[in-house]
Coordinates of C-alpha atoms and ligand atoms in Angstrom, one line a residue:
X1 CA 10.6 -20.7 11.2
X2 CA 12.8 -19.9 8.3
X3 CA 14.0 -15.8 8.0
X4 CA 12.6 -14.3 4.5
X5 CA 16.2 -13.9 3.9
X6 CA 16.3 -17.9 3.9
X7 CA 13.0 -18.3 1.8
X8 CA 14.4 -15.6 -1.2
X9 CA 15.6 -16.7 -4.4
X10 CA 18.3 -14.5 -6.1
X11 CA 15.7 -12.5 -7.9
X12 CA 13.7 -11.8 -5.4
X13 CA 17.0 -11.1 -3.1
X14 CA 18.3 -8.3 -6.0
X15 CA 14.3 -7.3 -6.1
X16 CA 14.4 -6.7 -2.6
X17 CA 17.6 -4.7 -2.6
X18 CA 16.4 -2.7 -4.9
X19 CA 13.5 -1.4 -3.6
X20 CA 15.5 -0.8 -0.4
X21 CA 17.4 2.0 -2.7
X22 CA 14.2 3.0 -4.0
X23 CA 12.6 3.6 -0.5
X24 CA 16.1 5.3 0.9
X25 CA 15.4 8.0 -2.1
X26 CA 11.9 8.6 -1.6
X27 CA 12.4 9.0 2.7
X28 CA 15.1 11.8 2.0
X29 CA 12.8 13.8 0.0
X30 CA 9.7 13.0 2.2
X31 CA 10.7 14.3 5.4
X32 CA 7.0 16.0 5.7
X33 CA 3.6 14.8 4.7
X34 CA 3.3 17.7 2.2
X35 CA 6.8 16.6 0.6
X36 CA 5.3 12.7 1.1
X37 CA 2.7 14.0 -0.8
X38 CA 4.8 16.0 -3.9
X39 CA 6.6 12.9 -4.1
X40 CA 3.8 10.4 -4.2
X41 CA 1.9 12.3 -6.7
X42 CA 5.5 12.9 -8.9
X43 CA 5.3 8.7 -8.7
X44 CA 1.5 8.4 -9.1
X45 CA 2.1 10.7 -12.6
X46 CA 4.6 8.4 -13.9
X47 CA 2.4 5.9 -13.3
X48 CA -0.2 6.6 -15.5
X49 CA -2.3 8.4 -12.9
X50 CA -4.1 11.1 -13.4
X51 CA -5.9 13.6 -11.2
X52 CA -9.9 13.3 -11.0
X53 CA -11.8 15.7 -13.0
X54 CA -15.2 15.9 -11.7
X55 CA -17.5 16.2 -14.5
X56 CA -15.9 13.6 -16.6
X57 CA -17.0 9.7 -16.6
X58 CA -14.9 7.0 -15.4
X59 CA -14.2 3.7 -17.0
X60 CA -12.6 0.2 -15.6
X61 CA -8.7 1.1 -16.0
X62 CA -8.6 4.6 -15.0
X63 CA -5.7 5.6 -12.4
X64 CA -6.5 8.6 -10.8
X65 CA -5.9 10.4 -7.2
X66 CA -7.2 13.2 -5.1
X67 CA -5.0 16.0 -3.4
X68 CA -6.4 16.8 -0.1
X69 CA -4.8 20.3 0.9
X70 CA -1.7 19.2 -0.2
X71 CA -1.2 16.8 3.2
X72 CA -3.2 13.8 2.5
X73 CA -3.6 11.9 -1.1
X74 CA -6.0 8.9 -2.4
X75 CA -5.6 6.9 -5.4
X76 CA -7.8 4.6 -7.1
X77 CA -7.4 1.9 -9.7
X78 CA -10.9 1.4 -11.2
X79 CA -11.9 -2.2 -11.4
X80 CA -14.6 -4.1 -13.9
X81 CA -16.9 -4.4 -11.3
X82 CA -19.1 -1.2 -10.2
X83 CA -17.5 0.8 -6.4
X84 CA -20.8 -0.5 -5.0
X85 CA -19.3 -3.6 -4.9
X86 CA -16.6 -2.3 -2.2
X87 CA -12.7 -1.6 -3.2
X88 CA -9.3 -3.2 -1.3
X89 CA -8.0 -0.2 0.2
X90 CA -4.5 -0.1 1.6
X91 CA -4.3 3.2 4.2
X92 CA -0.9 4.1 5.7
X93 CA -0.2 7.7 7.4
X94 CA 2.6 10.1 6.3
X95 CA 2.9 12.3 9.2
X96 CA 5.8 11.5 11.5
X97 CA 7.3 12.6 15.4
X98 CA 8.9 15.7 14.8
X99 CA 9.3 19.7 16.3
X100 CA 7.2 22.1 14.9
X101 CA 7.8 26.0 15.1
X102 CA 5.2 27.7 17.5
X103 CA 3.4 30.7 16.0
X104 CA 5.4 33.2 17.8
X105 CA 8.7 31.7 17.6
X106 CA 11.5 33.9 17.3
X107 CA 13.2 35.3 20.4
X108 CA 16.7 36.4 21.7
X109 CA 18.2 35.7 24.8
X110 CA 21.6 36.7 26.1
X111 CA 23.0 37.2 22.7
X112 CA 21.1 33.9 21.1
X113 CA 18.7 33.6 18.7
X114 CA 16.4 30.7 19.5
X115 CA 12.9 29.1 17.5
X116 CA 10.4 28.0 20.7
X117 CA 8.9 24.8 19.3
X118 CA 5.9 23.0 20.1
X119 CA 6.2 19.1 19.8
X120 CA 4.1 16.9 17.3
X121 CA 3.2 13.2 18.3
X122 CA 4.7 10.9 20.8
X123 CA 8.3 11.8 21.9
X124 CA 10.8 11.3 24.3
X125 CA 12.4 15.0 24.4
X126 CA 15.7 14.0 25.3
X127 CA 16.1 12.0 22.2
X128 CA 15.7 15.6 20.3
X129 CA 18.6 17.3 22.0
X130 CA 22.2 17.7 20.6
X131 CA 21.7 16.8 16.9
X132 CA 21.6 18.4 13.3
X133 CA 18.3 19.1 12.7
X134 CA 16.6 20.8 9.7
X135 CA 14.0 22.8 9.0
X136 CA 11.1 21.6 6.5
X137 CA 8.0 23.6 5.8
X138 CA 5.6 26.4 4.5
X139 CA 4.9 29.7 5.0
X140 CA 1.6 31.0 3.6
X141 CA 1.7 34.8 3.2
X142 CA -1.3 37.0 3.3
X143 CA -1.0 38.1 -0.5
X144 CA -1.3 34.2 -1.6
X145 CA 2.4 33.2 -2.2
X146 CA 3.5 30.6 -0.2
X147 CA 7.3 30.3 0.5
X148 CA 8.3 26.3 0.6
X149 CA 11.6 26.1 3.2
X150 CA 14.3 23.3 3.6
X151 CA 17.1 24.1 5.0
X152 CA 19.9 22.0 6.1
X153 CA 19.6 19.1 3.8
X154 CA 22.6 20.1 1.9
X155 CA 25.8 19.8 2.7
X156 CA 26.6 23.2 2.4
X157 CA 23.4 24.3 3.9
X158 CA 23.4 25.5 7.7
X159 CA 21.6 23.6 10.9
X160 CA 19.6 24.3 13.7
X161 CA 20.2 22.4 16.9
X162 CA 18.2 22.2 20.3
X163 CA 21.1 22.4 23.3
X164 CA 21.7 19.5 25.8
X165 CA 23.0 20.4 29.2
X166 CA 27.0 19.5 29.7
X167 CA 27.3 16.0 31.3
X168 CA 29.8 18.3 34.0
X169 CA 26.7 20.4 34.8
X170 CA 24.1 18.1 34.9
X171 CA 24.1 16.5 38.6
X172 CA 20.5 17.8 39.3
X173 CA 19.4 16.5 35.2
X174 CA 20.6 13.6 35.6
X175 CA 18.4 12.1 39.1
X176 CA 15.2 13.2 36.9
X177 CA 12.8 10.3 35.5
X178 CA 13.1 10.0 32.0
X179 CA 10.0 12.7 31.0
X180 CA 11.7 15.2 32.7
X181 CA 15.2 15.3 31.9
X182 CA 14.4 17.4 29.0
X183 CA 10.9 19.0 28.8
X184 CA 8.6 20.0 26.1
X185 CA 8.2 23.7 26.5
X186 CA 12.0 24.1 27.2
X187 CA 13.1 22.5 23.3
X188 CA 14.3 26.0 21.6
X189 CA 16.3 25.8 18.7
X190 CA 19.2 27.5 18.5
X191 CA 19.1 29.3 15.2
X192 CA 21.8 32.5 15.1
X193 CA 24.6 34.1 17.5
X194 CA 25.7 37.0 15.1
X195 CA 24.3 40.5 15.8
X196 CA 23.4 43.1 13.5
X197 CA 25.6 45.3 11.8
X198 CA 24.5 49.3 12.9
X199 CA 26.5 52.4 13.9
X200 CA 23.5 53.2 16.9
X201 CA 23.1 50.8 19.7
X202 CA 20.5 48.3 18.7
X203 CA 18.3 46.3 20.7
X204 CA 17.9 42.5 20.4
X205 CA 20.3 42.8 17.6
X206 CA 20.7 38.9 17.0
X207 CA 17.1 38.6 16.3
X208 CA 17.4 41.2 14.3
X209 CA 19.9 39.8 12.2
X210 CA 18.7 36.8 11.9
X211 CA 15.1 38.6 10.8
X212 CA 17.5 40.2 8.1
X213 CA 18.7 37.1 6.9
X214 CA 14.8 35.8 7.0
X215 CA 13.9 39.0 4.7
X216 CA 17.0 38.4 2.4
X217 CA 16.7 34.5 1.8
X218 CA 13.3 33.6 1.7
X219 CA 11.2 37.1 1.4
X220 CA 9.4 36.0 4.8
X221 CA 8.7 38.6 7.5
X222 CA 8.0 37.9 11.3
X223 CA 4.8 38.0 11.4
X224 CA 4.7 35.1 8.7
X225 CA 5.4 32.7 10.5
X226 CA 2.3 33.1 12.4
X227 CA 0.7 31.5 8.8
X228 CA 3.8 28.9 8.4
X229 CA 3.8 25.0 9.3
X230 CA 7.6 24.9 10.1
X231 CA 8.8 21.1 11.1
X232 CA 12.5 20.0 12.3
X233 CA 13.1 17.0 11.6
X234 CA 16.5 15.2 11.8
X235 CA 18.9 16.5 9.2
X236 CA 20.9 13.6 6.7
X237 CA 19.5 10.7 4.8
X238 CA 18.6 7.3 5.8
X239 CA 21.6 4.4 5.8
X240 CA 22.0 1.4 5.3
X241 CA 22.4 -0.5 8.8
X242 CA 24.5 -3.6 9.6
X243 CA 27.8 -5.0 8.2
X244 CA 25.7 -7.4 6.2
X245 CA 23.4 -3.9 4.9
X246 CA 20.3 -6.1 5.9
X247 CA 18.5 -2.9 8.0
X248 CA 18.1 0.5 7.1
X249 CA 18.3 3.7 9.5
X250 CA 16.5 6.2 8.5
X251 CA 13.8 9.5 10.0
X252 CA 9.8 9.0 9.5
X253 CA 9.7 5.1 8.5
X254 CA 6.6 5.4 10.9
X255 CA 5.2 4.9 8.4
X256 CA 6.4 6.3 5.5
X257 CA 7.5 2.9 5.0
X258 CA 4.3 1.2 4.4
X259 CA 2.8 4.5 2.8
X260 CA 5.9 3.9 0.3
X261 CA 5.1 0.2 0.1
X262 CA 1.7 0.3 0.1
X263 CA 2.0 3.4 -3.0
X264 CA 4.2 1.0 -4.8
X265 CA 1.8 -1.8 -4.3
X266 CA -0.7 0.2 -5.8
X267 CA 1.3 1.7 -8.8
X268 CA 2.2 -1.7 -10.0
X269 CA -1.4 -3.8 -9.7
X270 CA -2.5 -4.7 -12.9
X271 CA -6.0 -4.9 -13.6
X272 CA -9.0 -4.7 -11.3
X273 CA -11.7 -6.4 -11.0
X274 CA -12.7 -5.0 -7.4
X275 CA -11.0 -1.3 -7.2
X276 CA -8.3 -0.3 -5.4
X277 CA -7.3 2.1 -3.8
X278 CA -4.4 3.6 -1.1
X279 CA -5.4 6.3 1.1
X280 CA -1.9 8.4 2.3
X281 CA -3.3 10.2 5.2
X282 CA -2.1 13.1 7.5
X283 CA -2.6 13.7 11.5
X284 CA -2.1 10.2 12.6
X285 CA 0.4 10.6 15.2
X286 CA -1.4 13.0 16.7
X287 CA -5.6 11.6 16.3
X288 CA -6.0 11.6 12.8
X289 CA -8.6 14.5 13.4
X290 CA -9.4 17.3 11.4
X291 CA -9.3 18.5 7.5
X292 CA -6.2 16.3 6.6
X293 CA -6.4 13.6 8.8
X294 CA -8.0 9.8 8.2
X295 CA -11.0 11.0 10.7
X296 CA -11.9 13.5 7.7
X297 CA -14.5 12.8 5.0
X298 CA -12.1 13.2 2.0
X299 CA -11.9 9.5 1.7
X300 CA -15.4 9.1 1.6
X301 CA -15.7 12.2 -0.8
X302 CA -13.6 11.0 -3.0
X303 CA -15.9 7.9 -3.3
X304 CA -18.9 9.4 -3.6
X305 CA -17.3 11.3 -6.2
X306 CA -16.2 8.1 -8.1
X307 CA -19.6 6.4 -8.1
X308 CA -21.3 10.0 -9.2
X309 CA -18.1 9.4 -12.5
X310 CA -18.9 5.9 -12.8
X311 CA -23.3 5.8 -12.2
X312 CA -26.0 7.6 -11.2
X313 CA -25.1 8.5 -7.7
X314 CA -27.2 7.6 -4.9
X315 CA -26.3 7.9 -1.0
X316 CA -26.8 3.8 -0.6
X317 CA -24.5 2.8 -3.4
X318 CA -21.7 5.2 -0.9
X319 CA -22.8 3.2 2.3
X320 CA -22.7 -0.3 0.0
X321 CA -19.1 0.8 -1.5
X322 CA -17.7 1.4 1.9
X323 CA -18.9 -1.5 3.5
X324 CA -18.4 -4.2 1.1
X325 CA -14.7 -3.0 1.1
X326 CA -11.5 -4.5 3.0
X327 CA -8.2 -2.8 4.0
X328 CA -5.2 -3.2 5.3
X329 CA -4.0 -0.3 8.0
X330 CA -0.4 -0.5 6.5
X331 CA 1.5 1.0 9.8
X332 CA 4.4 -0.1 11.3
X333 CA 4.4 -2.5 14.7
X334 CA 7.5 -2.5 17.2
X335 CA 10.1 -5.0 16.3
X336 CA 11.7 -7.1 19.2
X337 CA 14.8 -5.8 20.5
X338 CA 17.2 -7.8 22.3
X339 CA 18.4 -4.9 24.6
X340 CA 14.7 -4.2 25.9
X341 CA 13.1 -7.7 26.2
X342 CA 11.1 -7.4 28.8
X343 CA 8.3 -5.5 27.5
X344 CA 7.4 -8.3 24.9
X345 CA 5.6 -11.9 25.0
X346 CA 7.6 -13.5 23.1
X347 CA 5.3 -15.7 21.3
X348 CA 3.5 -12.8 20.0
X349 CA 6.1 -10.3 19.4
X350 CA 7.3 -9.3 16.1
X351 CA 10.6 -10.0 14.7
X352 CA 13.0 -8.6 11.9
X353 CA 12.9 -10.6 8.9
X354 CA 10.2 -12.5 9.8
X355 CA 7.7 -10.5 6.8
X356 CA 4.8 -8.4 6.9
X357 CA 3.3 -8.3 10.5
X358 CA 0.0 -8.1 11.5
X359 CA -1.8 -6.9 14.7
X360 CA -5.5 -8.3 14.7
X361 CA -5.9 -5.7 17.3
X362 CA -3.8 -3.0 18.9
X363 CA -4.8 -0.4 22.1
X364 CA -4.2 -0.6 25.3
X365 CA -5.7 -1.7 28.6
X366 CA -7.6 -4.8 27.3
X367 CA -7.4 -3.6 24.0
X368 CA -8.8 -0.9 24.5
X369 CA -9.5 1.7 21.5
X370 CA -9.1 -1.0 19.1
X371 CA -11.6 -2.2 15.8
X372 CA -10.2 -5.9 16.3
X373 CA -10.8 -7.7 13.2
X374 CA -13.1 -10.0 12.7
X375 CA -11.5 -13.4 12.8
X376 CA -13.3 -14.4 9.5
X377 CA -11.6 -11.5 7.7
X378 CA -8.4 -12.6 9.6
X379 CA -8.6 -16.3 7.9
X380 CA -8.8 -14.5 4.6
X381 CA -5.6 -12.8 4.8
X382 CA -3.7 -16.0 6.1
X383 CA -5.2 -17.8 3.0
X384 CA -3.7 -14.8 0.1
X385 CA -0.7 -14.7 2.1
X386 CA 0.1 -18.7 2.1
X387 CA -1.6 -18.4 -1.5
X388 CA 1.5 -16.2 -2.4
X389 CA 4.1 -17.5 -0.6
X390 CA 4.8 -14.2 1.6
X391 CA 6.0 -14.4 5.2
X392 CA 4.0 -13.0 7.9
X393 CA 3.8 -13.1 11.0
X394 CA 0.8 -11.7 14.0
X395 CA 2.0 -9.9 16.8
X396 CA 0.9 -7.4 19.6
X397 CA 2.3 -3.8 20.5
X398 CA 4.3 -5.3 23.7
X399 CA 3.4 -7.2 26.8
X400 CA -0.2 -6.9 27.6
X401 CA -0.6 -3.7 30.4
X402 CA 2.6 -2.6 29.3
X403 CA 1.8 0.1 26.9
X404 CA -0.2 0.1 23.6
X405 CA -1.2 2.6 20.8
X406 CA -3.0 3.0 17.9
X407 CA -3.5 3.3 13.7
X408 CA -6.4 4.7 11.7
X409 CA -7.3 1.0 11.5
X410 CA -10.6 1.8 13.7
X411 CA -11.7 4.9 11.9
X412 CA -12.1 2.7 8.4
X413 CA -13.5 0.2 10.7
X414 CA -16.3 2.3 12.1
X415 CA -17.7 2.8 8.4
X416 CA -18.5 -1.0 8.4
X417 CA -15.5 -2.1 6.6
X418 CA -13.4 -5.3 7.4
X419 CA -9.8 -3.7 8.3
X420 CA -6.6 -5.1 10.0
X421 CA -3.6 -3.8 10.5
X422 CA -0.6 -4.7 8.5
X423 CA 2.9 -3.2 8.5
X424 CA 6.1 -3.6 9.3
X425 CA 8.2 -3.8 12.7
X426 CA 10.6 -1.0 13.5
X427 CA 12.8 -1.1 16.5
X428 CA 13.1 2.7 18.1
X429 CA 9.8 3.6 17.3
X430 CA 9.3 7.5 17.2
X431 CA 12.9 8.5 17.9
X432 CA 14.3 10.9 15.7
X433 CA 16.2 7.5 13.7
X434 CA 13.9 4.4 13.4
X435 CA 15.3 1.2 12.5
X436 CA 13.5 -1.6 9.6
X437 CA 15.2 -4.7 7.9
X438 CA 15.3 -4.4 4.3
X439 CA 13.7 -8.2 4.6
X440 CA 9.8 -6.8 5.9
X441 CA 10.0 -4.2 4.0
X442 CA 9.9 -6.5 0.7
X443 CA 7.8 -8.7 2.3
X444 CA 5.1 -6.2 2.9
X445 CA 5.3 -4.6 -0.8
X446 CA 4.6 -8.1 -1.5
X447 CA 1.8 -8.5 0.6
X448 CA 0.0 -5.4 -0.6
X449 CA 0.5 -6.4 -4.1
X450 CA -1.2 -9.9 -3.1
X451 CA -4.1 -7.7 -1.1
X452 CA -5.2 -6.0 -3.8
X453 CA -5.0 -9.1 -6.4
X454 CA -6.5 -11.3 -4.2
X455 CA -8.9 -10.3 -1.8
X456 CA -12.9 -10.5 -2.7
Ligands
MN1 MN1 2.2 4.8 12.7
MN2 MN1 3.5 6.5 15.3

């Protein structure tokens, strides 16, 4: 089978790279969901798109979107044909591994100021340890404001950094299994060293400084942060990878790189005859519950509130919108790496530059946890794919009884709606750098475009 690299003609080859720059930009500034949301919207704007107005009709051509508490988004391209009719709905999440800030974070300890953190999604711990990392976030104060942080993006801008033990000391660290090497409660950022200037003895004066600082800077007091959704992530920007530039490096592409894709996909379709929509969700890598999360009923809201703009509402033209409708779960599947072979089969493993990748199902133990699409729905999608000439390929999420996971793919699925899961591999899946070829990614851009043109 021939790489997309192979099957590219020059335009598509200066296309591809392109969008590769584009995608680097948008991942530096959309380290968080709420900055993956500020920066969808900013593209969404110039666009065309507008924000719904409830109140006001909607015709065929309207762009519009939805802000969901600032952490999840949905935007719809109205179609000719009336939402009863079901939309193609491309979902992707924009939440990604990180290290939040407990409530009560800030303590001292032999002359050390530290952050205690609390963990968000599937890590290894160890991978955390000994790097720049910076710190994204907000703090919502009790008279309204809200303070937006980043800090250590810029050059000139300081770090924070969670310790690893000295190779020299660490004879007892060392014959630990992998999940205990470093554990969860014991990641505490290292965030100041230098006490307090006073003429009286002062207690816990590092803290105390670095509470000055924290006054001085940013206006926020201690007992902020109890209201604050602080998040380290890894400091720098996303590279390109490989002598040949064919990969890129990069935090969060689980899955900012399909919610990026699957955006720009959406931005760019012409005219509708179905609607479209992509849903850019929050919460996914740790359930997708609550407000923010694909589990919510904003989604459905939001197209309750569209048929209410577009008809005379009634509860059964929701149900008949959401169940005539297809989607694709845009998140990423693992690639195949050639230093860990053993947890594939290779026939059904996914591969760099072999396109868009789809997993009919996903879970684990006998695919448990999975919506498994229908294998109708699953004929569809090879048809628009061969239709427009985009490489794809079906894989799982490793050897079977080796592991597993999950997307929102089910949670669509449950409200009757054909979904599979369509995204693109990644080796180093949830560490703090994740690893894509710039090949998939323009294969998959491709593929959402084709989605939403051609699927009935
Ligand atoms: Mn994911
Ligand atoms: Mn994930």
């Amino acid at each position: 089978m021939k790489t997309v690299w192979e099957k590219l003609n020059e335009k598509q080859l200066t296309e591809l790279m392109e969008l590769s720059e584009d995608y680097k930009k948008f991942l530096d500034k959309a380290k968080t969901e709420r900055e993956a949301v500020a920066q969808s919207i900013a593209l969404a704007k110039n666009a065309g798109f507008k924000e719904f107005k409830a109140g006001k009709k909607i015709k065929s051509g309207d762009k519009l979107y939805f802000i969901n508490r600032d952490k999840s988004l949905a935007l719809f391209v109205i179609g000719t044909e009336p939402l009863e009719k079901g939309l193609n709905i491309l979902g992707a999440h924009i939440d990604s591994p990180r290290i939040d800030l407990k409530q009560n974070p800030i303590y001292e300890d032999n002359g050390l100021a530290l952050f205690d953190t609390h963990y968000y999604g599937g890590i290894k711990p160890y991978q955390w340890v000994a790097r720049p990392l910076a710190l994204h976030g907000v703090v919502c104060k009790k008279d309204g404001t809200n303070v937006i942080v980043t800090i250590g993006e810029k050059e000139d801008e300081p770090i924070l950094e969670i310790s690893d033990l000295l190779i020299h000391l660490a004879k007892d660290q060392m014959a630990k299994t992998g999940s205990k090497v470093v554990e969860g409660e014991d990641l505490n950022a290292l965030a100041a060293s230098m006490p307090f200037k006073s003429k009286k003895e002062e207690k816990e004066a590092v803290k105390k400084n670095l509470l000055d600082i924290l006054k001085k800077e940013y206006d926020i007091e201690e007992d902020d942060f109890i209201s604050a959704e602080l998040e380290l992530v890894p400091a720098g920007k996303a590279r390109d990878l490989g002598l040949d530039r064919s990969m890129i490096m990069g935090y969060g592409h689980d899955d900012r790189i399909c919610a990026y894709t699957s955006l720009r996909a959406l931005l760019e379709a012409g005219k509708a005859q179905r609607s479209y929509a992509c849903i850019l969700t929050d919460k996914e890598e740790i359930g997708s519950m609550g407000s923010s999360g694909a589990e919510s009923d904003f989604f459905e809201n939001c197209i309750a509130e569209l048929i209410n703009a577009q008809t005379e509402y009634n509860d059964l033209k929701l149900r008949h919108a959401l169940e005539n409708s297809r989607m694709l779960s845009s998140d990423v599947s693992a690639a195949f790496d050639p230093n860990y072979p053993a947890v594939n089969e290779a026939k059904n493993a996914a591969y760099f530059g072999k396109g868009i990748s789809f997993n009919k199902y996903t879970g684990s133990r006998g695919k448990a946890g999975s919506s498994d699409a229908p294998a109708e729905y699953v004929a569809k999608i090879r048809k628009i794919m061969d239709d427009n000439k985009i490489s794809f390929q079906f894989s799982e999420l490793g050897r079977v009884d080796q592991g597993g996971g999950g997307t929102i793919a089910y949670i669509l699925a449950n409200k009757n709606m054909d979904v599979i899961d369509a995204g693109i591999p990644v080796q180093n899946m949830h560490a703090p750098y994740e690893t894509a070829s710039k090949a998939d990614i323009y294969e998959a851009y491709r593929a959402y475009k084709a989605f939403l043109k051609d699927m009935k």
